[in-house]
PDB file of C-alpha atoms in Angstrom:
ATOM      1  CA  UNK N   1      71.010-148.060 215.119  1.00 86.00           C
ATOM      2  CA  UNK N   2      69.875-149.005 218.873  1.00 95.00           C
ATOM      3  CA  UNK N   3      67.279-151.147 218.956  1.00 98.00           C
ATOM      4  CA  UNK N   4      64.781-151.941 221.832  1.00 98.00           C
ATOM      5  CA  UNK N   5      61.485-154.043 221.798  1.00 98.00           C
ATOM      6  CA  UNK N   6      58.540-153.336 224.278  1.00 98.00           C
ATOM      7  CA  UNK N   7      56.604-155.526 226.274  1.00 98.00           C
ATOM      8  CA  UNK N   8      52.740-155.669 227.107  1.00 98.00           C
ATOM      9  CA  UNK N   9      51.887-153.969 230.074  1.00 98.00           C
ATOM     10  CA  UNK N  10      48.543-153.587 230.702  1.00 98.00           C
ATOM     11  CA  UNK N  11      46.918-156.880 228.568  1.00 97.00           C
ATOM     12  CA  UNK N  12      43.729-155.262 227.200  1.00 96.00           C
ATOM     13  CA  UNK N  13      42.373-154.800 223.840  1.00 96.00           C
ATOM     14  CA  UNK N  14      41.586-150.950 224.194  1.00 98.00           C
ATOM     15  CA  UNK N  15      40.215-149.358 220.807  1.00 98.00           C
ATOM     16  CA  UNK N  16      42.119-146.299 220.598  1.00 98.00           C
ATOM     17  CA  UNK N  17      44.467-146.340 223.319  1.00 98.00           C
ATOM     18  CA  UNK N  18      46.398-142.640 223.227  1.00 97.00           C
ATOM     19  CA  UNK N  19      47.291-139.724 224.632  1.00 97.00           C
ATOM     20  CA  UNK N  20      49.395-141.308 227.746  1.00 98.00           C
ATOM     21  CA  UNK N  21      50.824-139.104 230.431  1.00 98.00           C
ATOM     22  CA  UNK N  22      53.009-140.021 233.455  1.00 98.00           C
ATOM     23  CA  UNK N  23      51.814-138.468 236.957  1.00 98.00           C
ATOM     24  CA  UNK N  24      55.269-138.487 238.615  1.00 97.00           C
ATOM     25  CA  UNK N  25      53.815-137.227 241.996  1.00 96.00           C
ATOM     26  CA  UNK N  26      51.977-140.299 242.434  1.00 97.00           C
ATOM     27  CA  UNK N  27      53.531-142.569 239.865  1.00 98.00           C
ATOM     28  CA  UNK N  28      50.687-143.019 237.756  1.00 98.00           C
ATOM     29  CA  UNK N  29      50.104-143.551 234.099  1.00 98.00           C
ATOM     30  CA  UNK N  30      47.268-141.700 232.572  1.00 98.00           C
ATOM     31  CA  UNK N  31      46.080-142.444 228.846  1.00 98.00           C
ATOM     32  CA  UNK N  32      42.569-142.137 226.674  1.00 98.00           C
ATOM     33  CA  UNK N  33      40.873-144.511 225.139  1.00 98.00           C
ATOM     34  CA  UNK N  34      39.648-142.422 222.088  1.00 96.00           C
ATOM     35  CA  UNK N  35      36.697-144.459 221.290  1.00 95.00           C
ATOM     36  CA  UNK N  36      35.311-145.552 224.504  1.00 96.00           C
ATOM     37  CA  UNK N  37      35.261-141.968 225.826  1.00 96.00           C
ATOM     38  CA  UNK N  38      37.220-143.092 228.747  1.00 96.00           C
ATOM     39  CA  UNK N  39      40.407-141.552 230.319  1.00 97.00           C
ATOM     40  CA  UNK N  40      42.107-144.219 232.551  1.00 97.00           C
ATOM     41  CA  UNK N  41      44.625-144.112 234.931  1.00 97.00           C
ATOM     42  CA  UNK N  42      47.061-147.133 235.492  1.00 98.00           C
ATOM     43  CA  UNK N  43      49.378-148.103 238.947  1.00 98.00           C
ATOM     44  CA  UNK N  44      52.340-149.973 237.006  1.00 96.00           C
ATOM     45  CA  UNK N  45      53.183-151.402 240.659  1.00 95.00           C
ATOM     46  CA  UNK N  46      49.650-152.758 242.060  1.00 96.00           C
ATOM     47  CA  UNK N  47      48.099-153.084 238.297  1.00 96.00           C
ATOM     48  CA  UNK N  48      45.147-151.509 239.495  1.00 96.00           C
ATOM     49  CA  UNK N  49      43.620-149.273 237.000  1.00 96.00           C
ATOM     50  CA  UNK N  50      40.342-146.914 237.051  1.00 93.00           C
ATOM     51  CA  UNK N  51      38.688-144.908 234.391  1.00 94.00           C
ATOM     52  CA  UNK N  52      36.706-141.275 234.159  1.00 94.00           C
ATOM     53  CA  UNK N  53      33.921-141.935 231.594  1.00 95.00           C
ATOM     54  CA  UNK N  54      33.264-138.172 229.538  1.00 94.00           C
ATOM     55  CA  UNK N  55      30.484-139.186 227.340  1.00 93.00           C
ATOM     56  CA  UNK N  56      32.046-137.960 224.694  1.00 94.00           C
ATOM     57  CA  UNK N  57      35.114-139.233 222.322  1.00 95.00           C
ATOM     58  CA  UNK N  58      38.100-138.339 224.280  1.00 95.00           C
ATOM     59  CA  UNK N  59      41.233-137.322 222.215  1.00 96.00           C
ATOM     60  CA  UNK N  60      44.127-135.699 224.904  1.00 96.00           C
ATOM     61  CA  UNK N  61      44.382-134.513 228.475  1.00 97.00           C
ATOM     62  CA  UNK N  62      46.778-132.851 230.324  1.00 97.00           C
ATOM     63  CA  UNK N  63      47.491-132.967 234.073  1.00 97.00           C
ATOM     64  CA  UNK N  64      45.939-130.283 236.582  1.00 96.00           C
ATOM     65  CA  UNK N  65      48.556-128.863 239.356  1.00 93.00           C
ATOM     66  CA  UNK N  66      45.697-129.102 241.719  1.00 90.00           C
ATOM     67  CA  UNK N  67      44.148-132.101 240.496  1.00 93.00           C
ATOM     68  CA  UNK N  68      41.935-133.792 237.940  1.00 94.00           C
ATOM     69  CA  UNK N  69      42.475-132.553 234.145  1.00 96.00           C
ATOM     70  CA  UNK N  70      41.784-130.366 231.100  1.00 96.00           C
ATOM     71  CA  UNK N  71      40.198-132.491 228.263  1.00 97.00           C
ATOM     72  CA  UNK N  72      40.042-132.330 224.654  1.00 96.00           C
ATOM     73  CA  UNK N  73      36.507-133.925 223.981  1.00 96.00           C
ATOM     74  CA  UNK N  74      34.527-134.510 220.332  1.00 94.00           C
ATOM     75  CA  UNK N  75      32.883-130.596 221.276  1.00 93.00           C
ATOM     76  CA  UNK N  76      35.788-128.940 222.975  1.00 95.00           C
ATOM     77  CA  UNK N  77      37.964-128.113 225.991  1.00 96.00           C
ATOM     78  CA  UNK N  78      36.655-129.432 229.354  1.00 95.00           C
ATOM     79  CA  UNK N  79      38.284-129.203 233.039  1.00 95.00           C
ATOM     80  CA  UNK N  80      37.822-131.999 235.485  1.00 92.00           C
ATOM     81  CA  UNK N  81      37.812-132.087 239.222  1.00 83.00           C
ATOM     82  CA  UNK N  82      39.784-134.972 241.359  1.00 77.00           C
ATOM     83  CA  UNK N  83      36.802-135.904 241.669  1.00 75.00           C
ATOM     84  CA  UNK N  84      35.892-136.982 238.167  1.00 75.00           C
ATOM     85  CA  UNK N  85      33.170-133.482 237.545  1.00 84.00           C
ATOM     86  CA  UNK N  86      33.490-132.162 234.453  1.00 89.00           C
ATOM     87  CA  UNK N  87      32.943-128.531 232.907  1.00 91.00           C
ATOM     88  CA  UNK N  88      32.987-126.788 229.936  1.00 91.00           C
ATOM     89  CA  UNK N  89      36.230-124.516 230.072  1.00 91.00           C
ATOM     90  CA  UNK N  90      35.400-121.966 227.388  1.00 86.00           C
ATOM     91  CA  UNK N  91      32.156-121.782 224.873  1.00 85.00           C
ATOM     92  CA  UNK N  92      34.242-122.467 221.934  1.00 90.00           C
ATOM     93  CA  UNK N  93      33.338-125.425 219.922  1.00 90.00           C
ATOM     94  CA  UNK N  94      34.905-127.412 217.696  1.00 94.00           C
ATOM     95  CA  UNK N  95      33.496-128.203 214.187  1.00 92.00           C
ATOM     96  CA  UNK N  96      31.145-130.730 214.210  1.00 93.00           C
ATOM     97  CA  UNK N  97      33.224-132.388 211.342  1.00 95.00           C
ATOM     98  CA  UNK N  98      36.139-133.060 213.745  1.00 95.00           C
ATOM     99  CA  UNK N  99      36.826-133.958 217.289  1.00 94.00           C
ATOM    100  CA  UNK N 100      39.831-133.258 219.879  1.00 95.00           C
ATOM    101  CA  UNK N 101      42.853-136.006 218.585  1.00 95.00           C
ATOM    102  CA  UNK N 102      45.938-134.638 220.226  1.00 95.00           C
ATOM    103  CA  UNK N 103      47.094-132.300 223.054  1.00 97.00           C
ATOM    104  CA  UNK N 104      49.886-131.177 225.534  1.00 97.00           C
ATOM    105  CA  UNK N 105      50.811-128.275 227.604  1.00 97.00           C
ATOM    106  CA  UNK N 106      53.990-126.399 227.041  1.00 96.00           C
ATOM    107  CA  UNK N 107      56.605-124.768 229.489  1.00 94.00           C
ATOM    108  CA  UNK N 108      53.766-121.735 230.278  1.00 94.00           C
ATOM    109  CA  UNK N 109      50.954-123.770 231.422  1.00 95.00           C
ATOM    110  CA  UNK N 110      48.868-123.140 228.163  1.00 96.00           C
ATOM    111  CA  UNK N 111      47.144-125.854 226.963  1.00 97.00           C
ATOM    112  CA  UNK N 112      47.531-126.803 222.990  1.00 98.00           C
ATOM    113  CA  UNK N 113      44.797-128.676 221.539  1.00 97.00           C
ATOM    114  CA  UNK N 114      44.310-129.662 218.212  1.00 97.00           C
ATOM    115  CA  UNK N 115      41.315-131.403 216.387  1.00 97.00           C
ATOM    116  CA  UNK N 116      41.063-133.880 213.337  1.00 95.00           C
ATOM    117  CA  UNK N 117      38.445-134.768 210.540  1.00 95.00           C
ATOM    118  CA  UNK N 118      35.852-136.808 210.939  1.00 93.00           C
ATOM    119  CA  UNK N 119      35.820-137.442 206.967  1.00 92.00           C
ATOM    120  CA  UNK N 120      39.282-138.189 205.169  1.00 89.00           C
ATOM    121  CA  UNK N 121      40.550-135.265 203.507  1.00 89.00           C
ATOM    122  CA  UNK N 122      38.200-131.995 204.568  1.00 92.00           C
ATOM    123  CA  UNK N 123      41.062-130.494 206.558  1.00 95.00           C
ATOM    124  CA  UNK N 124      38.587-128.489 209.030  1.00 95.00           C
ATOM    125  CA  UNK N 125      41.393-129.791 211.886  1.00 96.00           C
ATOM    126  CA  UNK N 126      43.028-126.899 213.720  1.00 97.00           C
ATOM    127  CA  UNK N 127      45.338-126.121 216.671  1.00 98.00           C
ATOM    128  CA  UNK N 128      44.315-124.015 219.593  1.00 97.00           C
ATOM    129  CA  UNK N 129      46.126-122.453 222.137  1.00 97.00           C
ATOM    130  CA  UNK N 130      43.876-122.208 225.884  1.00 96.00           C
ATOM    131  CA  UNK N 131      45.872-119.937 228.500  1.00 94.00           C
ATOM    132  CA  UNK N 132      45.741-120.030 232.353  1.00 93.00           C
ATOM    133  CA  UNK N 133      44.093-116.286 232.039  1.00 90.00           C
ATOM    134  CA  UNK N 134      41.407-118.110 229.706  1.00 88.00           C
ATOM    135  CA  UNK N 135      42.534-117.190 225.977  1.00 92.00           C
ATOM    136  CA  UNK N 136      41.857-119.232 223.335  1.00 95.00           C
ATOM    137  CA  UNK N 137      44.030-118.574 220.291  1.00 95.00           C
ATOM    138  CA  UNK N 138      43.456-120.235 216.902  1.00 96.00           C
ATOM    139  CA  UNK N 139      47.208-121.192 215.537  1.00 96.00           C
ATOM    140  CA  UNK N 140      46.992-123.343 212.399  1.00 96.00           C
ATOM    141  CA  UNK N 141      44.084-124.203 210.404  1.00 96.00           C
ATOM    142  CA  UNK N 142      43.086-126.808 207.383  1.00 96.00           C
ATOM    143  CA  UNK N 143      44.769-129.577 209.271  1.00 97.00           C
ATOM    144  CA  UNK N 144      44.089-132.923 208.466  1.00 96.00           C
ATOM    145  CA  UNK N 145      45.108-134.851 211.788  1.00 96.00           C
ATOM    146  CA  UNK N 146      46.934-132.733 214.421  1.00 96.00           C
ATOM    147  CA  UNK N 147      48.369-135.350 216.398  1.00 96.00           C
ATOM    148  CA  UNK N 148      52.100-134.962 218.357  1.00 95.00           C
ATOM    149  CA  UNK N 149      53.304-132.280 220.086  1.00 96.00           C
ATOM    150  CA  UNK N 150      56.601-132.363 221.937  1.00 97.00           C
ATOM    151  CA  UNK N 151      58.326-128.693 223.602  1.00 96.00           C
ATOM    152  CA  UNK N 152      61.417-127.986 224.999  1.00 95.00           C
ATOM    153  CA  UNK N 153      62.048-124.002 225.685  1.00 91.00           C
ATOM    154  CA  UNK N 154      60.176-122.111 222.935  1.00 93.00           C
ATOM    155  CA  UNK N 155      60.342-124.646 220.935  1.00 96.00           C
ATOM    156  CA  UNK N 156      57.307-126.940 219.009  1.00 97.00           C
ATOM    157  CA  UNK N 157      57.929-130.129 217.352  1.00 98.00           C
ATOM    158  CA  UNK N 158      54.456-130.812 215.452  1.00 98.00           C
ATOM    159  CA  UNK N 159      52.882-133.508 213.486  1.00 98.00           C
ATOM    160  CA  UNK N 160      49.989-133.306 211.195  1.00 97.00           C
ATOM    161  CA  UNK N 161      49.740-137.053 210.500  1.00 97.00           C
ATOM    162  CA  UNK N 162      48.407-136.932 206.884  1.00 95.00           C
ATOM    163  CA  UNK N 163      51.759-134.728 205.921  1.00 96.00           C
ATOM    164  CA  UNK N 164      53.623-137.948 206.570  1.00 97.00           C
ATOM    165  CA  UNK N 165      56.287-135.592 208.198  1.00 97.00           C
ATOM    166  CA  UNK N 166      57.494-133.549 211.899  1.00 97.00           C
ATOM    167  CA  UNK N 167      57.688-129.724 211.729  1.00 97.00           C
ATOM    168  CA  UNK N 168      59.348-127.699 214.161  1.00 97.00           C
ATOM    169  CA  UNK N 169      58.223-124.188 214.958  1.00 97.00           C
ATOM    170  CA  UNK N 170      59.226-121.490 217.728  1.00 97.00           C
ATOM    171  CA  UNK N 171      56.440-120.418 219.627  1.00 97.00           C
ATOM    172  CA  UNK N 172      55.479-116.865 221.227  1.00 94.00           C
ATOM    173  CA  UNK N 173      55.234-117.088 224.862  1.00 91.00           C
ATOM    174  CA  UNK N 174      53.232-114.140 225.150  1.00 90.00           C
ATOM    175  CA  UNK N 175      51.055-114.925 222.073  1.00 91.00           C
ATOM    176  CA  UNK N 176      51.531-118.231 221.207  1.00 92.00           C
ATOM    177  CA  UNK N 177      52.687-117.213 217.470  1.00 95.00           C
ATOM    178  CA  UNK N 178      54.443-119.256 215.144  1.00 97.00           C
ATOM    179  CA  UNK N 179      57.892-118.718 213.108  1.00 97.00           C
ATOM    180  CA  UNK N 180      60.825-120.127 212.165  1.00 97.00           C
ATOM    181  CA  UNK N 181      59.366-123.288 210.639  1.00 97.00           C
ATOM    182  CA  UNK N 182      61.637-125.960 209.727  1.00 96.00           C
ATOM    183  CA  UNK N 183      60.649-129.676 208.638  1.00 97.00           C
ATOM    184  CA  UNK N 184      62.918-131.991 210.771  1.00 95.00           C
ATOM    185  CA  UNK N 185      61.836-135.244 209.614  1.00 95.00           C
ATOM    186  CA  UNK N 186      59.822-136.928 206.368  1.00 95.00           C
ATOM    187  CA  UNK N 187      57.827-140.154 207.219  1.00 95.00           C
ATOM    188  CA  UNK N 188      57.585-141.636 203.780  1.00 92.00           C
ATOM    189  CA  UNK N 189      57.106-145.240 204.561  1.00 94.00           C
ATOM    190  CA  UNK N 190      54.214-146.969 202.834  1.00 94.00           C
ATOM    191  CA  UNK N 191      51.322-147.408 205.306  1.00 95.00           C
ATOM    192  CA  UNK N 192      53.031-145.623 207.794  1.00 97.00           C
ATOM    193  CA  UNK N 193      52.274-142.192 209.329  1.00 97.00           C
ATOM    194  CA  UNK N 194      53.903-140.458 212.035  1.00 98.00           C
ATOM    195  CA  UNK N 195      51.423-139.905 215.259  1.00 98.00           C
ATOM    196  CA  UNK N 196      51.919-139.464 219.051  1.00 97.00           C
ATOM    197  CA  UNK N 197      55.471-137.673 220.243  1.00 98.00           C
ATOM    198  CA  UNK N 198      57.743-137.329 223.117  1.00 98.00           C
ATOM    199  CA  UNK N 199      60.624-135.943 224.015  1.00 98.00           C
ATOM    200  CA  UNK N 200      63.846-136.965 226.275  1.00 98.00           C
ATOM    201  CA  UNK N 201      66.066-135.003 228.773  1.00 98.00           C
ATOM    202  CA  UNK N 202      68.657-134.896 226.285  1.00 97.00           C
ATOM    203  CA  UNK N 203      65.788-133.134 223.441  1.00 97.00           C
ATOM    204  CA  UNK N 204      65.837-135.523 220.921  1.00 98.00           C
ATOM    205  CA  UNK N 205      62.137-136.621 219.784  1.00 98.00           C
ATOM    206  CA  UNK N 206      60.284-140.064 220.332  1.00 98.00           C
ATOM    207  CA  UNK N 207      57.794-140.465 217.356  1.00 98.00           C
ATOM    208  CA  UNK N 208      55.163-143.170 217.377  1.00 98.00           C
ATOM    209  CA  UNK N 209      54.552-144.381 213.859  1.00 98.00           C
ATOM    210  CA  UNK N 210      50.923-145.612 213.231  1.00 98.00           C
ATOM    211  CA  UNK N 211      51.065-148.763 210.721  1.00 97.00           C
ATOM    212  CA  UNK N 212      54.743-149.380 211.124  1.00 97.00           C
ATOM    213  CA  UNK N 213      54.561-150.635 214.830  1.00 97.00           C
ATOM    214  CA  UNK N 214      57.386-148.954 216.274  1.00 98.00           C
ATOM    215  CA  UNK N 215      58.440-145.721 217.722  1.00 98.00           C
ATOM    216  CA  UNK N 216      61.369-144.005 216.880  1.00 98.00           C
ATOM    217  CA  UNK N 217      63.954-141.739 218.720  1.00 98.00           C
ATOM    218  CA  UNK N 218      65.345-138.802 216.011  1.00 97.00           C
ATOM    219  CA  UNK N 219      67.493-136.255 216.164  1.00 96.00           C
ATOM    220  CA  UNK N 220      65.130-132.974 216.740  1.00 95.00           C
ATOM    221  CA  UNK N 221      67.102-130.649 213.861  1.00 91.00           C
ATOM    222  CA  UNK N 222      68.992-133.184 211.293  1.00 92.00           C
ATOM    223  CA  UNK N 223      65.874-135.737 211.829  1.00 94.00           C
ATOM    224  CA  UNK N 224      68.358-138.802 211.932  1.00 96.00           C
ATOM    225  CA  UNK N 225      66.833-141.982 213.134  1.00 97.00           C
ATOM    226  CA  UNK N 226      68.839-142.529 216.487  1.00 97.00           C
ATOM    227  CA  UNK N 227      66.815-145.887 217.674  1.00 98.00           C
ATOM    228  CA  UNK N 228      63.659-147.854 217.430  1.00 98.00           C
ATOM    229  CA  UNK N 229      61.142-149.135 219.946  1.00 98.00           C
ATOM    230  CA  UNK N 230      59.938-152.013 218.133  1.00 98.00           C
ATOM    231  CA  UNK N 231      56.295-152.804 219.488  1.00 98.00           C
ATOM    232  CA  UNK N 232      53.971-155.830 218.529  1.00 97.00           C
ATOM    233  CA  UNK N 233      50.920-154.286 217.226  1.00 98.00           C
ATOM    234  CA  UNK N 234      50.827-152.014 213.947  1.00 98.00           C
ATOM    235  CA  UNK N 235      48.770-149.015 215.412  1.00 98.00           C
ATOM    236  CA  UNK N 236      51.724-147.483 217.609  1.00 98.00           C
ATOM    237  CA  UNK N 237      49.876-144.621 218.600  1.00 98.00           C
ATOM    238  CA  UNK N 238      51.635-142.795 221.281  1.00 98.00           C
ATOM    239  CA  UNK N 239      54.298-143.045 224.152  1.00 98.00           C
ATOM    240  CA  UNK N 240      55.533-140.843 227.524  1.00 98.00           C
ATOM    241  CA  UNK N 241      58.598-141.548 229.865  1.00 98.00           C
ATOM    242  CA  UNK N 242      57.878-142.727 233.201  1.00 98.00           C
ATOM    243  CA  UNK N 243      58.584-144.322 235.965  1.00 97.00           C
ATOM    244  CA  UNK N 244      60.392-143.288 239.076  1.00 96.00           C
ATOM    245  CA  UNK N 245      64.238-142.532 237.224  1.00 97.00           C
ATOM    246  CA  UNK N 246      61.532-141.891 233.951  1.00 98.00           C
ATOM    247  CA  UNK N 247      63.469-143.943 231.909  1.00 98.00           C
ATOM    248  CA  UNK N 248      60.730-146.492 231.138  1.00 98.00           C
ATOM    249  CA  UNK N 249      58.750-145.775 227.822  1.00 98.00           C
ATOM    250  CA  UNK N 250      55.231-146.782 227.562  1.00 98.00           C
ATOM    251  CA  UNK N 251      53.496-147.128 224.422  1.00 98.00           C
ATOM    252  CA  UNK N 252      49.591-146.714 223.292  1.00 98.00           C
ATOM    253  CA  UNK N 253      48.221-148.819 220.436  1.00 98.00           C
ATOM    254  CA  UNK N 254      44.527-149.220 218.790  1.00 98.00           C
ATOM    255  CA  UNK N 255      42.767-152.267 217.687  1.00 98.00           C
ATOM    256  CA  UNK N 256      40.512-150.512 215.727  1.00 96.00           C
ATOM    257  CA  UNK N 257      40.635-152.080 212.362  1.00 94.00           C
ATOM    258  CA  UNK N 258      43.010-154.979 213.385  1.00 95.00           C
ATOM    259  CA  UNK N 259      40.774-157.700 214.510  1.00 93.00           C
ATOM    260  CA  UNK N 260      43.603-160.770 213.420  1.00 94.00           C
ATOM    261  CA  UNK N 261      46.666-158.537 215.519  1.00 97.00           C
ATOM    262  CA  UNK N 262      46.519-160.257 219.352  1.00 97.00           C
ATOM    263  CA  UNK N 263      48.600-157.368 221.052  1.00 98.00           C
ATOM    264  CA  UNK N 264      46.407-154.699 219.417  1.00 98.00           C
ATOM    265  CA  UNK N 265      45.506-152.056 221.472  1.00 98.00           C
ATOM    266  CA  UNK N 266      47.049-153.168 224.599  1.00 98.00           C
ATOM    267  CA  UNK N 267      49.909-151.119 225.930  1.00 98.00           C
ATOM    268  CA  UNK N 268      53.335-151.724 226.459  1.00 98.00           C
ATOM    269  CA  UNK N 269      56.737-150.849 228.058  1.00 98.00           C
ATOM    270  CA  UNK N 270      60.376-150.469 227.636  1.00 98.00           C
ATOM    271  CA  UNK N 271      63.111-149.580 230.102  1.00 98.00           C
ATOM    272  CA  UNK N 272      65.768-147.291 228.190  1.00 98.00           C
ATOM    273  CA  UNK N 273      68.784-145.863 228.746  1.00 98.00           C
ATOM    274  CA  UNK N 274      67.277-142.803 228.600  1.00 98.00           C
ATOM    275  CA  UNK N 275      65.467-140.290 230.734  1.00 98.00           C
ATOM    276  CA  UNK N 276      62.480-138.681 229.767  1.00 98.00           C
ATOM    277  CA  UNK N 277      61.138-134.866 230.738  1.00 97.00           C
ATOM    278  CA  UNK N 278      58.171-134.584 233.598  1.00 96.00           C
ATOM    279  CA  UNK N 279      55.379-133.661 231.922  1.00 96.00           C
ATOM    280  CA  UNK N 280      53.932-130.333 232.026  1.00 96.00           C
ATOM    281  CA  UNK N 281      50.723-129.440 234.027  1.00 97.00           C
ATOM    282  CA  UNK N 282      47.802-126.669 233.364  1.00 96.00           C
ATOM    283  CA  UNK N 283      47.534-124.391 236.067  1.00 94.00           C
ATOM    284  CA  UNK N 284      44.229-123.848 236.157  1.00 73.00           C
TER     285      UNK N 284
END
C-alpha cells in the first residue's frame, strides 16, 4: 500500500476546520470552520487568508458560478454574494436538534445538504436535495451524521459517520431519487469513523477518517484500501484536490477535544501522483 504523509499548511489551531473546496479559477482554497461560524478562504501562494463570518455554525458550502456561495448554516440553506451578503435561499428549516455538517453539489448544479444531531443518537439528521429551479427534496432521513459526499456521473458515494461505513447510491437527475444501494466500504476501526470525501480523476474515493488521522484512497466498488495520507492530528476531517495540475491534497482537522495534539486543527497538504476532479459549482 502507497503511503504519503501531509504537511501543515496553514499553522492555525481552527476548531472544526471542514468542508474545504478548491476555487480553480482563482486558485483559492475555501474551507469552514464549523464552530467559529466562519468560512475562510486561503491563497496557498501569498498565504494570505480572509474569512466571511455567518453568525451561525457553518457546516458546508459550495462554490457560486457567479460568485460568493450557497451555505449550509445551524437553520438552513443560505446564498452569499461576492460580496460577503447573505440570504435565506428557501424557508425550510432544519430541526432545531441538528445543524448543516456536510454538503456538495453534483454534476446538475443541485446542491446536497445534509444535517447532523445535536444530541448523540436522536437521528433527526437528513439529506436534502436544493435545485437551480428552487426545489428542495428530502432524500434520506433518521441520519445520525451525514457527512461525505463524493459524485462522479449519476453516481453518490455517501457517508453517515455513525454507520462506521461508505454507501454508494445512483441518483435521479431529474428527481434526485435513490437506488441501487451498495455498501463499498466498512470502517470498523476502534475510535475511528469515516467523515469528509473526495474523489480523483481516475474515480476512486479519498475518505478522511476522524480519530485515525489519516485519509485514505479506496477503490469506489470492491472498497480496497489503495493508499493512505497519513496526517498529524487525530480529527482528519476532510480533504479536496487542488492546486494548479490539482494533484495537491489538502486536509481539514479539528482541535475540538484535543487540547495535548499541537497540529490539531491546522490544515495540511500533500502533493500526489494523482489528479483530482474540479469541483462542482451551484448555478444559482
Amino acid at each position: 500500500m502507497e503511503i504519503f504523509r501531509a504537511e501543515v499548511l496553514i499553522n492555525e489551531k481552527h476548531i472544526l476546520a471542514e468542508g474545504p473546496v478548491w476555487d480553480e479559477q482563482k486558485q483559492i482554497l475555501h474551507y469552514v470552520d464549523i464552530k467559529s461560524n466562519m468560512v475562510f478562504a486561503y491563497d496557498p501562494v501569498t498565504g494570505g487568508k480572509h474569512g466571511l463570518d455567518t453568525n451561525q455554525n457553518t457546516g458546508c458550502f459550495a462554490l457560486r458560478q457567479g460568485g460568493g456561495y450557497i451555505l449550509g448554516l445551524a437553520s438552513g440553506v443560505y446564498l452569499s454574494s461576492s460580496s460577503g451578503d447573505l440570504e435565506r435561499y428557501t424557508d425550510l428549516l432544519f430541526d432545531p436538534m441538528t445543524r448543516a455538517n456536510d454538503g456538495k453539489c453534483d454534476l446538475y448544479g443541485n446542491f446536497w445538504c445534509g444535517t447532523a444531531d445535536l444530541k448523540d443518537g436522536a437521528k433527526k439528521g437528513r439529506l436534502y436535495r436544493f435545485s437551480p429551479d428552487g426545489t428542495v427534496r428530502e432524500v434520506m432521513d433518521k441520519l445520525e451524521c451525514s457527512n461525505g459526499m463524493a459524485f462522479r456521473g449519476d453516481r453518490m458515494w455517501y457517508i453517515d459517520s455513525m454507520r462506521h461505513r461508505v454507501d454508494s447510491y445512483r441518483t435521479d437527475p431529474e428527481t434526485g431519487a435513490l437506488s441501487d444501494h451498495r455498501v463499498v466500504a466498512e470502517i470498523r476501526i476502534p475510535g475511528v469513523v469515516p467523515d469528509g470525501m473526495t474523489i480523483d480523476a481516475d474515480g476512486m474515493i479519498w475518505v478522511a477518517h476522524w480519530g485515525g488521522g489519516f485519509v485514505g484512497r479506496y477503490h469506489p466498488e470492491t472498497g480496497e484500501l489503495l493508499a493512505r495520507v497519513e496526517v498529524p492530528a487525530s480529527q482528519s476531517s476532510s480533504c479536496c484536490f487542488g492546486g494548479k495540475d490539482l494533484q495537491t491534497l489538502y486536509v481539514t482537522t479539528a482541535s475540538v477535544g484535543k487540547p495535548n495534539e499541537p497540529e490539531a486543527g491546522k490544515v495540511f497538504a500533500v502533493r500526489l501522483p494523482y489528479q483530482g476532479c474540479i469541483m462542482n459549482r451551484y448555478p444559482g
